[in-house]
XYZ file of C-alpha atoms in Angstrom:
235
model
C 110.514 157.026 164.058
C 107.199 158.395 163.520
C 106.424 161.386 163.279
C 104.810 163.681 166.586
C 101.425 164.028 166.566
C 99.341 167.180 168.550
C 96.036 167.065 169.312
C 94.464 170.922 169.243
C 91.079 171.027 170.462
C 89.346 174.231 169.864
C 86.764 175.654 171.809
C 86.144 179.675 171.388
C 83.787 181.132 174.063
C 81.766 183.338 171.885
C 79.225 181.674 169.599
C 76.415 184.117 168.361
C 74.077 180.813 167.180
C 74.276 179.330 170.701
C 75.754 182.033 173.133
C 77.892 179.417 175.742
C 77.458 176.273 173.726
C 80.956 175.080 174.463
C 80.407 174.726 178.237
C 76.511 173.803 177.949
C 75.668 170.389 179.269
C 75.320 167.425 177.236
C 74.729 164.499 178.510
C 75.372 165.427 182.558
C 78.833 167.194 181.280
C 79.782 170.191 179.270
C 80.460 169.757 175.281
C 83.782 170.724 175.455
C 84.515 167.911 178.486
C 83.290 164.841 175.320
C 86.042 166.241 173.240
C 88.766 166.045 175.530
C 87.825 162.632 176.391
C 88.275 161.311 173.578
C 91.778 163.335 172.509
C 92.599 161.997 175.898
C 92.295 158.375 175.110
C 93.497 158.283 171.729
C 96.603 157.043 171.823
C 97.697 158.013 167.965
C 98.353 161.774 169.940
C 101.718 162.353 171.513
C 100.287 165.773 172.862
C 96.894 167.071 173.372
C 96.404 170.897 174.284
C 93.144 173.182 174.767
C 92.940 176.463 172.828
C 90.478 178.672 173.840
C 90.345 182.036 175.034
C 87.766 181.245 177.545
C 88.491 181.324 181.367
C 85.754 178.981 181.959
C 86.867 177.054 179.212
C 90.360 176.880 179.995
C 89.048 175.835 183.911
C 86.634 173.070 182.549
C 89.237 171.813 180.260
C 91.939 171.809 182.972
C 89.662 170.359 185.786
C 88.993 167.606 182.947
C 92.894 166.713 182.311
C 93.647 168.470 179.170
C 96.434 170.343 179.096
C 95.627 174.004 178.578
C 99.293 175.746 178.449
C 98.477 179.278 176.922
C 95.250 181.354 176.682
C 94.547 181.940 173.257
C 95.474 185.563 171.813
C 92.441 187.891 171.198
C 92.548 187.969 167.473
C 92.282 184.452 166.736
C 89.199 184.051 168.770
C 86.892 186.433 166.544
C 83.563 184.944 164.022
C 86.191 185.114 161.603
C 89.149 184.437 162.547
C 91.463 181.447 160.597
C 91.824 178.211 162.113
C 94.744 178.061 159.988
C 96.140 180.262 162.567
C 94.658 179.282 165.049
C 96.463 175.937 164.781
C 99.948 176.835 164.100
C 99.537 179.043 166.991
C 99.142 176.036 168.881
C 102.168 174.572 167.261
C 104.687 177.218 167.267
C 103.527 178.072 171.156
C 104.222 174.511 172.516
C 108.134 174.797 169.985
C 108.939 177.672 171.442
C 108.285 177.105 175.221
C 107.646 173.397 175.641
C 110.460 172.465 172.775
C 107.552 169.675 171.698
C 108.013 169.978 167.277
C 104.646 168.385 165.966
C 104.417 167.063 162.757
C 101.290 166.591 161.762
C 98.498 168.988 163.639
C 94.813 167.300 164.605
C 92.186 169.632 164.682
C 89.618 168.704 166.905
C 86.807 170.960 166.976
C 84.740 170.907 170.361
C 81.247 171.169 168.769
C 81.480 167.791 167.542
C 80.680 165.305 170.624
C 80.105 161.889 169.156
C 83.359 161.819 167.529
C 85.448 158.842 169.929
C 89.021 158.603 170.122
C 89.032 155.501 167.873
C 87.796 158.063 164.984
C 90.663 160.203 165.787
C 93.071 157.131 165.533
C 91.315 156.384 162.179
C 91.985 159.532 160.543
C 95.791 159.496 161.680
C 96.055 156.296 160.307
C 95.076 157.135 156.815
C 97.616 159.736 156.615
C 100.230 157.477 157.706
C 99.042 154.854 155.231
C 98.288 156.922 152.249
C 101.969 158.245 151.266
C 100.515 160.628 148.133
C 97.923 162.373 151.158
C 98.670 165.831 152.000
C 95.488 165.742 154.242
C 92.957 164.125 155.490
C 89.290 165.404 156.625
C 86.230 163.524 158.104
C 83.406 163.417 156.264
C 80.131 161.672 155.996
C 77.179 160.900 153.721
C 74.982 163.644 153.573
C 71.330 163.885 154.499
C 70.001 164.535 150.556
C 72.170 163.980 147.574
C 73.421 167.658 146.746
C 73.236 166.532 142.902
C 69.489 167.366 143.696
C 69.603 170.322 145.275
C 68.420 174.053 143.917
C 69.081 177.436 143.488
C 66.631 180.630 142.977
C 68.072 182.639 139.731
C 67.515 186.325 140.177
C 64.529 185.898 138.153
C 63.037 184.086 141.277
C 62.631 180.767 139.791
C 64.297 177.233 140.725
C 67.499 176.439 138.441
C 69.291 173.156 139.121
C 72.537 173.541 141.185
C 73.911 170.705 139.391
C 72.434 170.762 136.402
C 73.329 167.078 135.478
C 71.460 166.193 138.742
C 67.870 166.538 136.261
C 68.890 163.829 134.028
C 68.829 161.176 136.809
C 65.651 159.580 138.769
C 67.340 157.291 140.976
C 69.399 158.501 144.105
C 71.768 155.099 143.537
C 72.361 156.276 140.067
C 74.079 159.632 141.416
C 77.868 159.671 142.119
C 78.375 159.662 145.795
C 78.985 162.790 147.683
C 80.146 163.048 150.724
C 80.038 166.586 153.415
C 82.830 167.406 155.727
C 81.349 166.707 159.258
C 83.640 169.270 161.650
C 84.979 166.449 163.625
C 89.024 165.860 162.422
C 90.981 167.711 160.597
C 94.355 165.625 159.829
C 97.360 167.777 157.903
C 101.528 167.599 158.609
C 102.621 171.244 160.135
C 104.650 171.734 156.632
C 101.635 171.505 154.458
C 99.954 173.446 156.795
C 102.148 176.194 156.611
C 103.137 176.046 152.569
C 99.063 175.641 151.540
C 97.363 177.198 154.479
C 94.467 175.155 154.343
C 92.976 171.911 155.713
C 91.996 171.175 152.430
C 95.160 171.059 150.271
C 95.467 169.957 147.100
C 95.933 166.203 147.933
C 93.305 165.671 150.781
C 91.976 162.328 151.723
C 88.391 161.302 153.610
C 88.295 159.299 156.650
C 84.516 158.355 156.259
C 82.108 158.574 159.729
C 78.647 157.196 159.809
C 75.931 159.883 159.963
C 75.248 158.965 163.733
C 78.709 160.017 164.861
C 78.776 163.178 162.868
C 76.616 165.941 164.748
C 78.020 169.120 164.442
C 76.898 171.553 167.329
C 75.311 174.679 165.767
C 71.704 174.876 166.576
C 69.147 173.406 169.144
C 68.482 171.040 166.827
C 71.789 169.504 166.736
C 71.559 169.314 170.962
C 68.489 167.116 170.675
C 70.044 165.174 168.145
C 73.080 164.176 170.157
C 71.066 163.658 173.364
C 68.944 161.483 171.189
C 72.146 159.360 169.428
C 74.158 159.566 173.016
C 70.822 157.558 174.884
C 71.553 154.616 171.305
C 74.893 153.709 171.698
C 74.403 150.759 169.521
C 73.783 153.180 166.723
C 77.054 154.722 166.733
């Protein structure tokens, strides 16, 4: 039998970068709404839930389908507070009044629209087909190879981050680096709860092209996704 699967989609309403960018339209429907679509139709989820602490964002996410069964406590809903938390909230909430015992936890951060529900299916399946993965994280080629990237010393001047990165002219001949793009966050509850981290020790990529990996944080990033959402064919 395999094992249960929840879906936690995360949507805080406080954001100082973009006050309200959880609710704020993008293409014709709020952020949060292209999130829950695609937890909704991903069928490697036996469960999909809404944590927020948001009223509007509970009523969006509710008017949309996705089940929204608790209001999410005050202290996990700070700037700083841990997602690790956050998500075995989720999971202990739903064991202890719903009797539903997930397995493996899938984060789905709300701020990250162009992920689909076939990504979401793609990361599950890596952890079911890598038996040594304790984890697995999207990720995604980033913009500029960080092997080339600098630092200003205290003295004011550049220094190499990577100081190997100076030996090498051509971007092919660097080892390939990948970022973490936001979007899914696959881990069992035990790990989870023995490492807490989404990163543990053993964590495996499930690689997303650039176009499906905006992360909401700026205006920038709203443009962007408008942009990508009117090219389907690039995604």
């Amino acid at each position: 039998m395999s094992p249960s699967v929840l879906g936690v989609i995360v949507a805080r309403g406080g954001s100082k970068g973009l006050p309200g960018k959880n609710l704020r339209p993008l293409g014709g429907k709020p952020l949060v709404i292209h999130t829950i679509e695609a937890a909704l139709g991903c069928g490697a989820l036996d469960r999909t839930v809404l944590s927020t602490e948001d009223a509007a964002i509970l009523a969006a996410g509710r008017e949309a389908g996705c089940p929204a069964p608790f209001v999410r406590p005050a202290e996990l809903a700070g700037d700083r507070s841990s997602t690790v938390d956050v998500a075995l909230h989720a999971v202990d909430w739903l064991a202890r009044h719903e009797g539903f015992a997930a397995e493996i936890v899938v984060m789905l951060p709300a701020t990250a629209p162009l992920r689909t529900a076939a990504h979401i299916a793609g990361a599950v399946s890596v952890l079911r087909g890598d038996p040594g993965a304790e984890a697995v994280v999207a990720v995604t080629e980033p913009d500029y190879p960080p092997f080339w990237m600098l630092t200003a010393a205290t003295d004011g001047r550049l220094r190499w981050l990577f100081p190997e990165g100076a030996a090498v002219d051509h971007r092919q001949d660097l080892p390939r680096a990948y970022r973490p793009n936001g979007s899914i966050y696959v881990i069992p509850v035990t790990v989870l709860r023995a490492q807490r981290t989404f990163y543990p020790r053993a964590t495996a990529p499930y690689v997303m092209p650039r176009e499906a990996s905006v992360n909401i944080d700026s205006e920038m990033d709203f443009t962007l996704a408008e942009w990508l959402r009117a090219k389907p064919s690039a995604r």
